[in-house]
mmCIF file of C-alpha atoms in Angstrom:
data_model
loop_
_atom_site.group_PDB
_atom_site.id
_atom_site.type_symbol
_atom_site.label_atom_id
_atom_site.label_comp_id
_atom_site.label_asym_id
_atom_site.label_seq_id
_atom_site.Cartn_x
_atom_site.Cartn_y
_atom_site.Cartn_z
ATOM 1 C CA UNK A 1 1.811 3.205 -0.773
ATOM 2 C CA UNK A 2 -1.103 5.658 -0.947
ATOM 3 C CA UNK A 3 -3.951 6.540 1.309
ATOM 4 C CA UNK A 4 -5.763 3.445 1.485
ATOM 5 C CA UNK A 5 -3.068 1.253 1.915
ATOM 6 C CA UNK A 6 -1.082 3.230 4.643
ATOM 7 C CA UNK A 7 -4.456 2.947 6.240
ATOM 8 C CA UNK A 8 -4.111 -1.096 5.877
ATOM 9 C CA UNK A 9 -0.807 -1.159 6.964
ATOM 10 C CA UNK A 10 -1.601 1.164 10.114
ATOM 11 C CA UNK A 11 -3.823 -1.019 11.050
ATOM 12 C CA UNK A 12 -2.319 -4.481 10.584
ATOM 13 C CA UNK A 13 0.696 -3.287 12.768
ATOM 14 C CA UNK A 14 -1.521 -1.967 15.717
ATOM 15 C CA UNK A 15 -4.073 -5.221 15.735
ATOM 16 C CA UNK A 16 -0.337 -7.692 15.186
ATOM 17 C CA UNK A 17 -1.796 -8.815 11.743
ATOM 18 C CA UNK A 18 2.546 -9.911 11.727
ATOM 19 C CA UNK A 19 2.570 -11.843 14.501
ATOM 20 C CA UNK A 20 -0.573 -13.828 14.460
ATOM 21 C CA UNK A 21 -0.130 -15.091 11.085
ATOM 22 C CA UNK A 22 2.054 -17.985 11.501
ATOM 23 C CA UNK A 23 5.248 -18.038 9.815
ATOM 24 C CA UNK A 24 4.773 -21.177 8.525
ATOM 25 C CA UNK A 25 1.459 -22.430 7.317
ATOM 26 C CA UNK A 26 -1.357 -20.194 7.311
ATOM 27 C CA UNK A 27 -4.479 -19.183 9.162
ATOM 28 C CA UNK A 28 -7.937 -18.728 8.098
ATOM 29 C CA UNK A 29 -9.759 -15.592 7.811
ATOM 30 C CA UNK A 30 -12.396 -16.441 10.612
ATOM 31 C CA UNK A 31 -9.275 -17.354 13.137
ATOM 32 C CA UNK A 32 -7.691 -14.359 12.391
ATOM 33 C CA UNK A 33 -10.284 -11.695 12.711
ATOM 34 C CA UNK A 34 -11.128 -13.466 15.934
ATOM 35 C CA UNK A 35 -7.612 -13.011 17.030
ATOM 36 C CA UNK A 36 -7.581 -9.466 16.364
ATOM 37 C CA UNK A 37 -10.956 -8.830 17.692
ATOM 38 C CA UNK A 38 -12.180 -7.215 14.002
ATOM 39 C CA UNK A 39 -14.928 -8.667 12.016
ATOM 40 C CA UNK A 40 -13.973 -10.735 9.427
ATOM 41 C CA UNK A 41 -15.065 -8.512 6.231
ATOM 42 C CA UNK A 42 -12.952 -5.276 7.240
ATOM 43 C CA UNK A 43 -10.592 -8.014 8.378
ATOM 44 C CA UNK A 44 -10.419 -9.667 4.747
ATOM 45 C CA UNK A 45 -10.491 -6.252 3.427
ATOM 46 C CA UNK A 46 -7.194 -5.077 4.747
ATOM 47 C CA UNK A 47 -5.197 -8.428 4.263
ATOM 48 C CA UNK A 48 -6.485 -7.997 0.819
ATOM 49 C CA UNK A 49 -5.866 -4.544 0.120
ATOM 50 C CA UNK A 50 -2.091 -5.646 1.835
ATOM 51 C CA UNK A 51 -1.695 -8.573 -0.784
ATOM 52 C CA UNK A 52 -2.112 -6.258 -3.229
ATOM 53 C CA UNK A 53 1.381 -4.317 -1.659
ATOM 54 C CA UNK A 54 3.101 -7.578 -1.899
ATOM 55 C CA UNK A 55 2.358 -8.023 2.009
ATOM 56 C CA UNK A 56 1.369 -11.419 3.004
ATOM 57 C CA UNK A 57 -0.458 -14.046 0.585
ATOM 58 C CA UNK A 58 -3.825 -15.940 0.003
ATOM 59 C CA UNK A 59 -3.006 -18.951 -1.675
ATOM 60 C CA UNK A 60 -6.016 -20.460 -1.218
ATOM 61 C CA UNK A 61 -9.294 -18.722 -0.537
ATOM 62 C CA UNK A 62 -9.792 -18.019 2.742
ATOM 63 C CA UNK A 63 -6.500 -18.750 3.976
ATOM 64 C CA UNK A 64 -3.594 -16.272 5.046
ATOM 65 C CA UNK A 65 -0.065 -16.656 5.174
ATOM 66 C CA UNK A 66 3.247 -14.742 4.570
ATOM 67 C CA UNK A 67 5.021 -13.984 2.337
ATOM 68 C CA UNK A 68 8.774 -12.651 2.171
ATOM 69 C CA UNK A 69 8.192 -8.857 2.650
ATOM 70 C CA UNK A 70 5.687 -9.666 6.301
ATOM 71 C CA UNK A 71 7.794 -12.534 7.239
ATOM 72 C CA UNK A 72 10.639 -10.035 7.204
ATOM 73 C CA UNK A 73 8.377 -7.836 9.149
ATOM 74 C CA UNK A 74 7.286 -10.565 11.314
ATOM 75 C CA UNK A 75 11.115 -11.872 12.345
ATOM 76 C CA UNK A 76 12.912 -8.184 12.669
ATOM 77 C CA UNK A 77 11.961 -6.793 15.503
ATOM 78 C CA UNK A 78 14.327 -3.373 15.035
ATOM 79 C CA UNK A 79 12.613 -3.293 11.244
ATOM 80 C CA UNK A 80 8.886 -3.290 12.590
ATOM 81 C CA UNK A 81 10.043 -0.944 14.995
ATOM 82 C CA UNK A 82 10.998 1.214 12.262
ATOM 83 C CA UNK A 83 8.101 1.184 10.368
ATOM 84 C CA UNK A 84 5.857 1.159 13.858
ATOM 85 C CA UNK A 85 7.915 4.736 14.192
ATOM 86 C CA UNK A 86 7.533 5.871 10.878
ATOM 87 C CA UNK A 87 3.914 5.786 11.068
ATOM 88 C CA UNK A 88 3.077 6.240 14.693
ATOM 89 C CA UNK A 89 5.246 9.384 15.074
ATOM 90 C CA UNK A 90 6.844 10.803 12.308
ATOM 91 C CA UNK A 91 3.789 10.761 9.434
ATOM 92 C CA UNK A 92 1.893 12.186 11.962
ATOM 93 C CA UNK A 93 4.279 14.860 12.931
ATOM 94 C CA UNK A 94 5.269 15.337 9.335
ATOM 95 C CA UNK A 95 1.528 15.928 8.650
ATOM 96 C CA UNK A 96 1.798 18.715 10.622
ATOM 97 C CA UNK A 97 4.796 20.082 9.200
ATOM 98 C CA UNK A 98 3.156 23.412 7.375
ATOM 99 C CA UNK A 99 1.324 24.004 10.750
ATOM 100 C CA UNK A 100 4.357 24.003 12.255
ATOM 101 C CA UNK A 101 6.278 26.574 10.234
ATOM 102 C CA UNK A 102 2.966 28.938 9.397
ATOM 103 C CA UNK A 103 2.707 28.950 13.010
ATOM 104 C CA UNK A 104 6.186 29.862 13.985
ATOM 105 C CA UNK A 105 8.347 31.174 10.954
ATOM 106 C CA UNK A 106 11.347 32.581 12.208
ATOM 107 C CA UNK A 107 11.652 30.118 15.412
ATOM 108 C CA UNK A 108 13.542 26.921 15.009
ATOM 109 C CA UNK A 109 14.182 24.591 17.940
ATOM 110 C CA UNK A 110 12.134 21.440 19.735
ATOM 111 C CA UNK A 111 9.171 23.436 20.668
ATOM 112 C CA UNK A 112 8.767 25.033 17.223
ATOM 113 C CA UNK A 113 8.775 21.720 15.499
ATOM 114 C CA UNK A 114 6.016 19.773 13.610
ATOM 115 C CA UNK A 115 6.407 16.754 16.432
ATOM 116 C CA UNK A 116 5.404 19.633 19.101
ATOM 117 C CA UNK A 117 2.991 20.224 16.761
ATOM 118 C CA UNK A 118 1.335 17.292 16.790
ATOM 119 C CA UNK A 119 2.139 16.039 19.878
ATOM 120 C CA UNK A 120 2.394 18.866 22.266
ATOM 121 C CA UNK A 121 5.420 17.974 23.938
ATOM 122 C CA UNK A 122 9.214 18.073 22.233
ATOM 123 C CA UNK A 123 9.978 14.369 20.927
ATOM 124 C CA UNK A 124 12.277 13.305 23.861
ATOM 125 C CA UNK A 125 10.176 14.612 26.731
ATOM 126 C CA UNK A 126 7.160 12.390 24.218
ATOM 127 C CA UNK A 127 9.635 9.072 24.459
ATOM 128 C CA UNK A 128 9.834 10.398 28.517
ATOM 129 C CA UNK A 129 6.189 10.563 28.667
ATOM 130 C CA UNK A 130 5.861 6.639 27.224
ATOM 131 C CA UNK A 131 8.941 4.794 27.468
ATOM 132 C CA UNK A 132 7.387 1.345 26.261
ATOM 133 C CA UNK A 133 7.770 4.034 22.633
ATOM 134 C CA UNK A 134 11.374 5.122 23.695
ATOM 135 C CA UNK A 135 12.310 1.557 23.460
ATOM 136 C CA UNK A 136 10.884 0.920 20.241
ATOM 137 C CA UNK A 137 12.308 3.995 19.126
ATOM 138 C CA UNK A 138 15.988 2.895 19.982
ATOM 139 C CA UNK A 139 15.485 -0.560 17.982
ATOM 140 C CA UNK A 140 13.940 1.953 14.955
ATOM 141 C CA UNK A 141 17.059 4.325 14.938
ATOM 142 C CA UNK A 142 19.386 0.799 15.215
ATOM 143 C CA UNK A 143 17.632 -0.437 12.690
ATOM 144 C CA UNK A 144 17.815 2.820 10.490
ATOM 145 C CA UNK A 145 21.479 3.104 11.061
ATOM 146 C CA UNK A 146 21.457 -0.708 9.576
ATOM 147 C CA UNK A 147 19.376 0.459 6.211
ATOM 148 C CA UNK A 148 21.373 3.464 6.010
ATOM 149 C CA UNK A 149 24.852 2.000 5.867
ATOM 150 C CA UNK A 150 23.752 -1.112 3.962
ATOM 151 C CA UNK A 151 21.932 1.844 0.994
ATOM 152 C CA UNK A 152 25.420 4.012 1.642
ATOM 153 C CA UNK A 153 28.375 1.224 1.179
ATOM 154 C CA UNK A 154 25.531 -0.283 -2.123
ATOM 155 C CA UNK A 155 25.997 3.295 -3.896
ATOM 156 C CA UNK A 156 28.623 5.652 -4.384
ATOM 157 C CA UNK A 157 27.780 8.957 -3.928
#
């Protein structure tokens, strides 16, 4: 994914773009920016810009459904947790990476770390400061263990 695109995908997880597209059927453009409170041309822009990623599907004009990859997204809740995390916390804190280790060279522990970099607090004293993210964490690192051994026991290495 590139810039654009993470953009989309940021934004279709914060405004539920996964839930509120049915998993069966589909909804129309003018229901769904409604439903996410977003006028319907950025609206149509991001589902767009997602179809193009091989996230959800427009088989007729107008009208929105999924497709394998946001179904997936839409019925795992430890998977969109993952990807929730991977955006929400560690792209931003990875963004601050160089920051980080300009800043504070020759230190290494949960202060001098990109996430207190970005955040201003070490990461468990962040998932302390807003547990309703310390739960979603826990379902990201379950489903991360999942991935992992799934990719490990695939290919010998």
């Amino acid at each position: 994914m590139r810039d654009y695109e993470i953009g989309a995908f940021k934004i279709a997880l914060d405004l539920d773009f996964f839930a509120l597209i049915p998993s069966r059927g589909d909804i129309a453009l003018k229901d769904l920016a409604g439903k996410v409170s977003l006028d319907e041309d950025r609206t149509g822009r991001v589902i767009r810009l997602l179809i193009t990623c091989r996230f959800f599907q427009e088989r007729r004009p107008g009208l929105f459904s999924h497709n394998s990859f946001s179904n997936a997204l839409q019925r795992d809740d430890e998977m969109r947790s993952m990807v929730q995390y991977s955006f929400d916390e560690m792209l931003k804190a990875s963004a601050e990476a160089s920051v980080a280790l300009k800043a504070h060279p020759f230190e290494s522990d949960s202060v001098y770390f990109p996430f207190f970099t970005r955040f201003g607090v070490p990461i468990f004293n962040y998932y302390k400061k807003y547990p309703e993210k310390s739960g979603r964490f826990a379902r990201a690192m379950a489903q991360r263990r999942k991935t992992r051994f799934s990719l490990s026991s695939a290919y010998r290495f």
